Amino acid sequence: MKMHIISKKGFDFQIGILVSEMEYVRNETYRLLKTQKLATSELDFNFDAYSNSIGTLLLHIACHEFKFQLNNFYKRNITEDEFKLYRHAMPSTMNKRGIYGNDLDFYLKELESVRENTLSYLKNLKDEWLFEEIILSNGKNIGNYYYHIRHIIDDEINHQGQMKITLKRLSFL
């Protein structure tokens, strides 16, 4: 089967390539999980004291992209309700065992909702935006938007690997 990364229609060329990559990676996440018919207890499973559950990883993927939206599209702080949803999905608190009891549909809907918002914003941007420097309010330069979108993609790929390890421990793979 031939696979291609091409610029997604409806987006500026470079942004469209990144969107194509984002969709490919997300479809791989869905393929990995939807074929398993995971129960809530399996989504909550931690195979040791240092591992994160599949549910935690899925909400973290959504949280990471949502934080990008907050900082770069909405330019606002997180609300109390948003913090309640994501507080255990942030990197510093992921291993605290605070995410559990949700079914797969919960995680998939969150991933889809966040991604819809990202794509909606990206449709209105031009490629030049990707190469703008991101300067924090304290004056610190943290790179450009291209890097940060690639980081969202790469982070999800890394967490797919962690999910595969967990699925092997659960004897799904």
Coordinates of C-alpha atoms in Angstrom, one line a residue:
M1 CA 0.0 0.0 0.0
K2 CA 1.3 3.4 -1.0
M3 CA 1.4 6.1 1.7
H4 CA 1.8 9.7 1.0
I5 CA 2.1 12.9 3.1
I6 CA 0.7 15.7 0.9
S7 CA -0.6 19.1 1.7
K8 CA -4.1 18.9 3.0
K9 CA -6.6 20.9 0.9
G10 CA -8.1 24.0 2.6
F11 CA -4.8 24.9 4.3
D12 CA -1.8 26.9 3.2
F13 CA 0.8 24.6 1.7
Q14 CA 3.3 24.0 4.7
I15 CA 0.5 24.0 7.2
G16 CA -1.4 21.5 5.1
I17 CA 1.6 19.2 5.2
L18 CA 1.7 19.4 9.0
V19 CA -2.1 18.8 9.1
S20 CA -1.6 15.7 6.9
E21 CA 1.0 14.4 9.4
M22 CA -1.2 15.2 12.3
E23 CA -4.1 13.3 10.7
Y24 CA -1.9 10.3 9.9
V25 CA -0.5 10.1 13.5
R26 CA -4.0 10.5 15.0
N27 CA -5.4 7.8 12.7
E28 CA -2.6 5.5 13.9
T29 CA -3.6 6.2 17.5
Y30 CA -7.2 5.4 16.7
R31 CA -6.3 2.2 14.8
L32 CA -4.2 1.1 17.8
L33 CA -7.0 1.5 20.2
K34 CA -10.3 1.0 18.4
T35 CA -9.4 -2.5 17.3
Q36 CA -8.7 -3.6 20.9
K37 CA -12.2 -2.9 22.5
L38 CA -10.5 -1.9 25.7
A39 CA -12.5 -1.9 28.9
T40 CA -12.2 0.9 31.4
S41 CA -10.0 -1.2 33.7
E42 CA -7.6 -1.8 30.8
L43 CA -7.5 1.9 30.0
D44 CA -6.7 2.5 33.7
F45 CA -4.0 -0.3 33.9
N46 CA -0.5 0.7 35.1
F47 CA 2.1 -2.1 34.8
D48 CA 4.5 -0.6 37.3
A49 CA 4.9 2.4 39.6
Y50 CA 6.5 4.5 36.9
S51 CA 4.1 3.8 34.0
N52 CA 1.2 5.8 32.8
S53 CA -2.1 4.2 31.9
I54 CA -3.4 4.4 28.3
G55 CA -6.2 6.7 29.6
T56 CA -3.6 9.0 31.1
L57 CA -1.6 9.1 27.9
L58 CA -4.7 9.8 25.8
L59 CA -5.8 12.7 27.9
H60 CA -2.2 14.0 28.0
I61 CA -2.1 14.0 24.2
A62 CA -5.3 16.1 24.2
C63 CA -4.0 18.3 27.0
H64 CA -0.7 19.0 25.2
E65 CA -2.5 20.2 22.1
F66 CA -5.1 22.1 24.2
K67 CA -2.3 24.0 26.0
F68 CA -0.8 24.9 22.6
Q69 CA -4.2 26.3 21.7
L70 CA -4.5 28.3 24.9
N71 CA -1.1 29.8 24.5
N72 CA -1.0 30.5 20.8
F73 CA -4.6 30.7 19.5
Y74 CA -6.8 31.9 22.5
K75 CA -3.9 33.6 24.3
R76 CA -5.5 33.2 27.7
N77 CA -5.1 31.2 30.9
I78 CA -6.7 27.9 31.6
T79 CA -10.2 28.1 33.2
E80 CA -11.1 26.3 36.4
D81 CA -13.2 23.7 34.5
E82 CA -10.4 23.1 32.0
F83 CA -7.9 22.7 34.8
K84 CA -10.1 20.1 36.5
L85 CA -10.3 18.1 33.3
Y86 CA -6.6 18.3 32.5
R87 CA -4.8 18.7 35.8
H88 CA -3.6 15.1 36.0
A89 CA -2.7 15.0 32.2
M90 CA 0.0 17.7 32.5
P91 CA 3.6 16.4 32.4
S92 CA 4.3 17.2 36.0
T93 CA 1.3 15.3 37.4
M94 CA 0.8 12.4 34.8
N95 CA 2.1 9.7 37.1
K96 CA -0.1 10.6 40.1
R97 CA -2.8 8.1 39.1
G98 CA -5.4 10.9 38.9
I99 CA -7.0 9.8 35.6
Y100 CA -9.2 6.7 35.8
G101 CA -12.8 5.5 35.4
N102 CA -13.3 6.8 31.8
D103 CA -14.3 4.7 28.9
L104 CA -12.6 4.9 25.5
D105 CA -15.3 7.1 24.0
F106 CA -14.5 9.8 26.6
Y107 CA -10.9 9.9 25.5
L108 CA -11.7 9.7 21.8
K109 CA -14.2 12.6 22.1
E110 CA -11.7 14.8 23.9
L111 CA -9.0 14.1 21.3
E112 CA -11.5 14.8 18.5
S113 CA -12.8 18.0 20.1
V114 CA -9.4 19.5 20.6
R115 CA -8.2 18.5 17.1
E116 CA -11.3 20.1 15.5
N117 CA -10.4 23.4 17.2
T118 CA -6.8 23.2 16.1
L119 CA -7.7 22.6 12.5
S120 CA -10.3 25.4 12.6
Y121 CA -7.6 27.8 13.7
L122 CA -4.9 26.5 11.3
K123 CA -7.2 27.0 8.3
N124 CA -7.1 30.7 8.8
L125 CA -3.3 31.0 9.0
K126 CA -0.6 31.4 6.4
D127 CA 2.7 29.5 6.2
E128 CA 4.6 32.5 7.3
W129 CA 3.0 32.1 10.8
L130 CA 4.8 28.8 11.2
F131 CA 8.2 30.5 11.2
E132 CA 7.3 33.4 13.6
E133 CA 9.2 33.3 16.9
I134 CA 7.2 32.7 20.0
I135 CA 8.2 35.2 22.7
L136 CA 6.7 34.7 26.2
S137 CA 5.5 37.6 28.3
N138 CA 8.8 37.4 30.2
G139 CA 10.7 37.9 27.0
K140 CA 11.9 34.3 26.6
N141 CA 12.1 33.0 23.0
I142 CA 10.8 29.4 22.9
G143 CA 11.2 28.8 19.2
N144 CA 8.7 29.0 16.3
Y145 CA 5.2 27.6 15.7
Y146 CA 6.5 25.0 13.3
Y147 CA 8.6 23.4 16.0
H148 CA 5.8 23.4 18.5
I149 CA 3.3 21.8 16.1
R150 CA 5.9 19.2 15.2
H151 CA 6.4 18.6 18.9
I152 CA 2.6 17.9 19.3
I153 CA 3.0 15.3 16.5
D154 CA 6.1 13.7 17.9
D155 CA 4.7 13.6 21.4
E156 CA 1.7 11.6 20.2
I157 CA 4.0 9.2 18.3
N158 CA 6.1 8.7 21.5
H159 CA 3.0 8.0 23.5
Q160 CA 1.8 5.5 20.9
G161 CA 4.9 3.5 21.8
Q162 CA 4.1 3.6 25.5
M163 CA 0.5 2.5 24.7
K164 CA 1.9 -0.4 22.7
I165 CA 4.0 -1.5 25.6
T166 CA 1.0 -1.4 27.9
L167 CA -1.1 -3.3 25.4
K168 CA 1.6 -6.0 25.2
R169 CA 1.5 -6.3 29.0
L170 CA -2.3 -6.7 28.7
S171 CA -1.7 -9.3 26.0
F172 CA -3.4 -7.4 23.2
L173 CA -0.4 -7.2 20.9

